[in-house]
């Protein structure tokens, strides 16, 4: 019998989801805060964690990061009222298997849980990206270009991660605005250039190359 952990600060939602999953043959535990969720994940064998982001104390993103640090192969389905693209992308890149916005249809949630539980167990998830002299720890959000580890805030981390995943390719400013900032339009600001400048200041001027009139890239190793 597959075990599922449902994490939400509203007991009625935990109960509602648990009843539906139990009716489908799952064994379900519940948690109402992030600390308890991490405790259960670290001590129990769950095929899936259904995780809300708006939790008291330790927020859901921090819980997700903690889960990935302790159990990087753990499947997590994020269930949250936060439906903006930036939050979705951040959770998926941290290691979430799926993301379902609230309000949700119970039938869809059950179908997604079934689909995730049926998936074969993944191999070890990559924790670190490498491109030339640069390494990026995806869990700790720490970059190192040879001068020592540097912690990166959200946007700098996402930008560097995108460039490293596309290493060798030129990424246009519009592409970066769309993929990293979630903009479907050009806001007419220099946010991309400013963020690149901050990364260069922390990691070295040669880490990110400017392709004049086009965009930026990190050279392939």
CSV table of N, CA and C in Angstrom, one decimal, residues 61-158:
chain,number,residue,atom,x,y,z
A,61,UNK,N,8.3,26.4,0.9
A,61,UNK,CA,9.5,26.4,0.0
A,61,UNK,C,10.7,25.9,0.8
A,62,UNK,N,10.8,26.4,2.1
A,62,UNK,CA,11.9,25.9,2.9
A,62,UNK,C,11.7,24.4,3.3
A,63,UNK,N,10.5,24.0,3.4
A,63,UNK,CA,10.2,22.6,3.7
A,63,UNK,C,10.7,21.7,2.5
A,64,UNK,N,10.3,22.2,1.3
A,64,UNK,CA,10.7,21.5,0.0
A,64,UNK,C,12.2,21.4,-0.1
A,65,UNK,N,12.9,22.5,0.2
A,65,UNK,CA,14.3,22.5,0.1
A,65,UNK,C,14.9,21.5,1.2
A,66,UNK,N,14.3,21.5,2.4
A,66,UNK,CA,14.8,20.6,3.4
A,66,UNK,C,14.6,19.1,3.0
A,67,UNK,N,13.4,18.9,2.4
A,67,UNK,CA,13.2,17.5,1.9
A,67,UNK,C,14.2,17.1,0.9
A,68,UNK,N,14.5,18.0,-0.1
A,68,UNK,CA,15.4,17.6,-1.1
A,68,UNK,C,16.9,17.4,-0.6
A,69,UNK,N,17.2,18.1,0.5
A,69,UNK,CA,18.5,18.0,1.1
A,69,UNK,C,18.6,16.6,1.8
A,70,UNK,N,17.6,16.2,2.5
A,70,UNK,CA,17.6,15.0,3.3
A,70,UNK,C,17.2,13.7,2.4
A,71,UNK,N,16.3,13.9,1.5
A,71,UNK,CA,15.8,12.8,0.7
A,71,UNK,C,15.6,13.3,-0.8
A,72,UNK,N,16.7,13.4,-1.5
A,72,UNK,CA,16.7,14.0,-2.8
A,72,UNK,C,15.8,13.3,-3.8
A,73,UNK,N,15.5,12.0,-3.6
A,73,UNK,CA,14.7,11.2,-4.5
A,73,UNK,C,13.2,11.3,-4.1
A,74,UNK,N,12.9,12.0,-3.1
A,74,UNK,CA,11.5,12.0,-2.6
A,74,UNK,C,10.6,12.8,-3.6
A,75,UNK,N,9.5,12.2,-4.0
A,75,UNK,CA,8.5,12.8,-4.9
A,75,UNK,C,7.6,13.8,-4.0
A,76,UNK,N,7.5,15.0,-4.5
A,76,UNK,CA,6.7,16.0,-3.9
A,76,UNK,C,5.7,16.7,-4.9
A,77,UNK,N,4.4,16.7,-4.5
A,77,UNK,CA,3.4,17.4,-5.3
A,77,UNK,C,3.1,18.6,-4.5
A,78,UNK,N,3.4,19.8,-5.1
A,78,UNK,CA,3.1,21.0,-4.4
A,78,UNK,C,1.6,21.4,-4.7
A,79,UNK,N,0.9,21.7,-3.6
A,79,UNK,CA,-0.5,22.1,-3.7
A,79,UNK,C,-0.7,23.4,-3.0
A,80,UNK,N,-0.9,24.5,-3.8
A,80,UNK,CA,-0.8,25.8,-3.2
A,80,UNK,C,-1.7,26.9,-3.9
A,81,UNK,N,-2.1,27.9,-3.1
A,81,UNK,CA,-2.9,29.0,-3.7
A,81,UNK,C,-1.9,29.9,-4.4
A,82,UNK,N,-0.6,29.8,-4.3
A,82,UNK,CA,0.4,30.6,-5.0
A,82,UNK,C,0.5,30.0,-6.4
A,83,UNK,N,-0.1,30.7,-7.4
A,83,UNK,CA,-0.2,30.1,-8.7
A,83,UNK,C,0.7,30.9,-9.7
A,84,UNK,N,1.5,31.8,-9.3
A,84,UNK,CA,2.3,32.6,-10.2
A,84,UNK,C,3.4,31.7,-10.8
A,85,UNK,N,3.8,32.1,-12.0
A,85,UNK,CA,4.8,31.3,-12.7
A,85,UNK,C,6.1,31.2,-12.0
A,86,UNK,N,6.5,32.3,-11.3
A,86,UNK,CA,7.8,32.3,-10.6
A,86,UNK,C,7.9,31.3,-9.5
A,87,UNK,N,6.8,31.2,-8.7
A,87,UNK,CA,6.7,30.2,-7.7
A,87,UNK,C,6.7,28.8,-8.2
A,88,UNK,N,5.9,28.6,-9.3
A,88,UNK,CA,5.9,27.2,-9.9
A,88,UNK,C,7.3,26.8,-10.3
A,89,UNK,N,7.9,27.7,-11.1
A,89,UNK,CA,9.3,27.4,-11.6
A,89,UNK,C,10.3,27.1,-10.5
A,90,UNK,N,10.2,28.0,-9.4
A,90,UNK,CA,11.1,27.8,-8.3
A,90,UNK,C,11.0,26.4,-7.6
A,91,UNK,N,9.7,26.0,-7.4
A,91,UNK,CA,9.4,24.7,-6.8
A,91,UNK,C,9.9,23.6,-7.6
A,92,UNK,N,9.5,23.6,-8.9
A,92,UNK,CA,9.9,22.6,-9.8
A,92,UNK,C,11.4,22.4,-9.9
A,93,UNK,N,12.1,23.6,-10.0
A,93,UNK,CA,13.6,23.5,-10.1
A,93,UNK,C,14.2,23.1,-8.8
A,94,UNK,N,13.5,23.3,-7.6
A,94,UNK,CA,14.1,22.8,-6.4
A,94,UNK,C,13.9,21.3,-6.3
A,95,UNK,N,13.0,20.7,-7.1
A,95,UNK,CA,12.9,19.3,-7.1
A,95,UNK,C,11.5,18.7,-7.0
A,96,UNK,N,10.5,19.6,-6.9
A,96,UNK,CA,9.1,19.2,-6.8
A,96,UNK,C,8.8,18.4,-8.1
A,97,UNK,N,8.0,17.3,-8.0
A,97,UNK,CA,7.6,16.5,-9.1
A,97,UNK,C,6.4,17.1,-9.9
A,98,UNK,N,5.6,17.9,-9.2
A,98,UNK,CA,4.3,18.4,-9.8
A,98,UNK,C,3.9,19.6,-9.0
A,99,UNK,N,3.0,20.4,-9.6
A,99,UNK,CA,2.5,21.6,-8.9
A,99,UNK,C,1.0,21.8,-9.3
A,100,UNK,N,0.1,21.8,-8.4
A,100,UNK,CA,-1.3,21.9,-8.6
A,100,UNK,C,-1.8,23.1,-7.8
A,101,UNK,N,-2.3,24.2,-8.5
A,101,UNK,CA,-2.8,25.4,-7.8
A,101,UNK,C,-4.1,25.1,-7.2
A,102,UNK,N,-4.4,25.8,-6.0
A,102,UNK,CA,-5.7,25.9,-5.4
A,102,UNK,C,-6.5,27.0,-6.0
A,103,UNK,N,-7.8,26.9,-6.1
A,103,UNK,CA,-8.6,25.7,-5.8
A,103,UNK,C,-8.4,24.6,-6.8
A,104,UNK,N,-8.6,23.4,-6.4
A,104,UNK,CA,-8.3,22.2,-7.3
A,104,UNK,C,-9.5,21.3,-7.3
A,105,UNK,N,-9.6,20.5,-8.4
A,105,UNK,CA,-10.6,19.5,-8.5
A,105,UNK,C,-10.1,18.3,-7.8
A,106,UNK,N,-10.9,17.7,-6.9
A,106,UNK,CA,-10.4,16.5,-6.1
A,106,UNK,C,-10.0,15.4,-7.1
A,107,UNK,N,-10.8,15.2,-8.1
A,107,UNK,CA,-10.5,14.1,-9.1
A,107,UNK,C,-9.2,14.3,-9.7
A,108,UNK,N,-8.8,15.5,-10.0
A,108,UNK,CA,-7.5,15.8,-10.7
A,108,UNK,C,-6.4,15.5,-9.7
A,109,UNK,N,-6.6,15.9,-8.4
A,109,UNK,CA,-5.5,15.7,-7.4
A,109,UNK,C,-5.3,14.2,-7.3
A,110,UNK,N,-6.4,13.4,-7.2
A,110,UNK,CA,-6.2,12.0,-7.0
A,110,UNK,C,-5.5,11.4,-8.2
A,111,UNK,N,-5.9,11.8,-9.4
A,111,UNK,CA,-5.3,11.3,-10.6
A,111,UNK,C,-3.8,11.6,-10.7
A,112,UNK,N,-3.4,12.9,-10.2
A,112,UNK,CA,-2.0,13.2,-10.2
A,112,UNK,C,-1.2,12.4,-9.2
A,113,UNK,N,-1.8,12.2,-8.0
A,113,UNK,CA,-1.2,11.3,-7.0
A,113,UNK,C,-0.9,9.9,-7.5
A,114,UNK,N,-2.0,9.4,-8.2
A,114,UNK,CA,-1.8,8.0,-8.8
A,114,UNK,C,-0.6,8.0,-9.8
A,115,UNK,N,-0.6,9.0,-10.6
A,115,UNK,CA,0.4,9.1,-11.7
A,115,UNK,C,1.8,9.2,-11.1
A,116,UNK,N,2.0,10.0,-10.0
A,116,UNK,CA,3.3,10.2,-9.4
A,116,UNK,C,3.7,8.9,-8.7
A,117,UNK,N,2.8,8.2,-8.0
A,117,UNK,CA,3.1,7.0,-7.3
A,117,UNK,C,3.5,5.9,-8.2
A,118,UNK,N,2.9,5.9,-9.4
A,118,UNK,CA,3.2,4.8,-10.4
A,118,UNK,C,4.5,5.0,-11.1
A,119,UNK,N,5.1,6.2,-11.0
A,119,UNK,CA,6.4,6.4,-11.7
A,119,UNK,C,7.5,5.6,-11.1
A,120,UNK,N,8.4,5.1,-11.9
A,120,UNK,CA,9.5,4.3,-11.3
A,120,UNK,C,10.4,5.2,-10.5
A,121,UNK,N,11.0,4.6,-9.5
A,121,UNK,CA,11.8,5.4,-8.6
A,121,UNK,C,12.9,6.0,-9.4
A,122,UNK,N,13.1,7.3,-9.1
A,122,UNK,CA,14.2,8.0,-9.9
A,122,UNK,C,15.6,7.7,-9.4
A,123,UNK,N,16.6,7.9,-10.3
A,123,UNK,CA,17.9,7.7,-9.8
A,123,UNK,C,18.3,8.9,-9.0
A,124,UNK,N,19.5,8.9,-8.5
A,124,UNK,CA,20.0,10.1,-7.7
A,124,UNK,C,19.9,11.4,-8.5
A,125,UNK,N,19.2,12.4,-7.9
A,125,UNK,CA,19.0,13.7,-8.6
A,125,UNK,C,20.3,14.5,-8.6
A,126,UNK,N,20.6,15.1,-9.7
A,126,UNK,CA,21.9,15.9,-9.7
A,126,UNK,C,21.7,17.1,-8.7
A,127,UNK,N,22.7,17.3,-7.8
A,127,UNK,CA,22.7,18.4,-6.9
A,127,UNK,C,23.5,19.6,-7.4
A,128,UNK,N,24.4,19.3,-8.3
A,128,UNK,CA,25.3,20.3,-8.7
A,128,UNK,C,25.4,20.4,-10.2
A,129,UNK,N,25.4,21.7,-10.7
A,129,UNK,CA,25.6,22.0,-12.1
A,129,UNK,C,27.1,22.4,-12.2
A,130,UNK,N,27.7,22.1,-13.4
A,130,UNK,CA,29.1,22.5,-13.6
A,130,UNK,C,29.2,23.1,-15.0
A,131,UNK,N,29.9,24.2,-15.2
A,131,UNK,CA,30.1,24.8,-16.5
A,131,UNK,C,31.5,25.5,-16.4
A,132,UNK,N,32.5,24.9,-17.0
A,132,UNK,CA,33.8,25.5,-16.9
A,132,UNK,C,34.3,25.5,-15.4
A,133,UNK,N,34.7,26.7,-14.9
A,133,UNK,CA,35.2,26.8,-13.5
A,133,UNK,C,34.0,27.0,-12.5
A,134,UNK,N,32.8,27.1,-13.0
A,134,UNK,CA,31.7,27.4,-12.1
A,134,UNK,C,30.9,26.2,-11.7
A,135,UNK,N,30.7,26.0,-10.4
A,135,UNK,CA,29.8,25.0,-9.9
A,135,UNK,C,28.6,25.7,-9.2
A,136,UNK,N,27.4,25.1,-9.3
A,136,UNK,CA,26.2,25.6,-8.6
A,136,UNK,C,25.5,24.5,-7.9
A,137,UNK,N,25.4,24.6,-6.6
A,137,UNK,CA,24.7,23.7,-5.8
A,137,UNK,C,23.2,24.0,-5.8
A,138,UNK,N,22.4,23.1,-6.4
A,138,UNK,CA,21.0,23.4,-6.6
A,138,UNK,C,20.2,23.4,-5.3
A,139,UNK,N,20.7,22.7,-4.3
A,139,UNK,CA,19.9,22.6,-3.1
A,139,UNK,C,20.3,23.7,-2.1
A,140,UNK,N,21.6,24.0,-2.0
A,140,UNK,CA,22.1,25.0,-1.1
A,140,UNK,C,22.1,26.4,-1.7
A,141,UNK,N,21.9,26.4,-3.0
A,141,UNK,CA,21.9,27.7,-3.8
A,141,UNK,C,23.2,28.5,-3.6
A,142,UNK,N,24.3,27.7,-3.7
A,142,UNK,CA,25.6,28.3,-3.5
A,142,UNK,C,26.4,28.1,-4.8
A,143,UNK,N,27.1,29.1,-5.3
A,143,UNK,CA,27.9,29.1,-6.5
A,143,UNK,C,29.4,29.2,-6.1
A,144,UNK,N,30.3,28.6,-6.9
A,144,UNK,CA,31.7,28.7,-6.6
A,144,UNK,C,32.4,28.8,-8.0
A,145,UNK,N,33.2,29.8,-8.2
A,145,UNK,CA,33.9,30.0,-9.4
A,145,UNK,C,35.4,29.8,-9.2
A,146,UNK,N,35.8,29.3,-8.0
A,146,UNK,CA,37.2,29.1,-7.7
A,146,UNK,C,37.7,29.9,-6.6
A,147,UNK,N,37.0,30.9,-6.2
A,147,UNK,CA,37.4,31.8,-5.1
A,147,UNK,C,36.7,31.5,-3.8
A,148,UNK,N,35.9,30.5,-3.8
A,148,UNK,CA,35.1,30.1,-2.6
A,148,UNK,C,33.6,30.2,-2.8
A,149,UNK,N,32.8,29.5,-2.0
A,149,UNK,CA,31.4,29.5,-2.2
A,149,UNK,C,30.7,30.8,-1.9
A,150,UNK,N,29.7,31.1,-2.7
A,150,UNK,CA,28.9,32.3,-2.5
A,150,UNK,C,27.5,32.0,-2.6
A,151,UNK,N,26.7,32.4,-1.5
A,151,UNK,CA,25.3,32.2,-1.5
A,151,UNK,C,24.6,33.2,-2.4
A,152,UNK,N,23.6,32.7,-3.1
A,152,UNK,CA,22.9,33.6,-4.1
A,152,UNK,C,21.5,33.8,-3.7
A,153,UNK,N,21.0,35.0,-3.8
A,153,UNK,CA,19.6,35.3,-3.6
A,153,UNK,C,18.8,34.7,-4.8
A,154,UNK,N,17.5,34.6,-4.6
A,154,UNK,CA,16.6,33.9,-5.6
A,154,UNK,C,16.9,34.2,-7.0
A,155,UNK,N,16.8,35.5,-7.4
A,155,UNK,CA,16.9,35.8,-8.9
A,155,UNK,C,18.2,35.5,-9.4
A,156,UNK,N,19.3,35.8,-8.7
A,156,UNK,CA,20.6,35.5,-9.2
A,156,UNK,C,20.8,34.0,-9.4
A,157,UNK,N,20.3,33.2,-8.4
A,157,UNK,CA,20.4,31.8,-8.5
A,157,UNK,C,19.7,31.3,-9.8
A,158,UNK,N,18.4,31.8,-10.0
A,158,UNK,CA,17.7,31.3,-11.2
A,158,UNK,C,18.3,31.7,-12.5
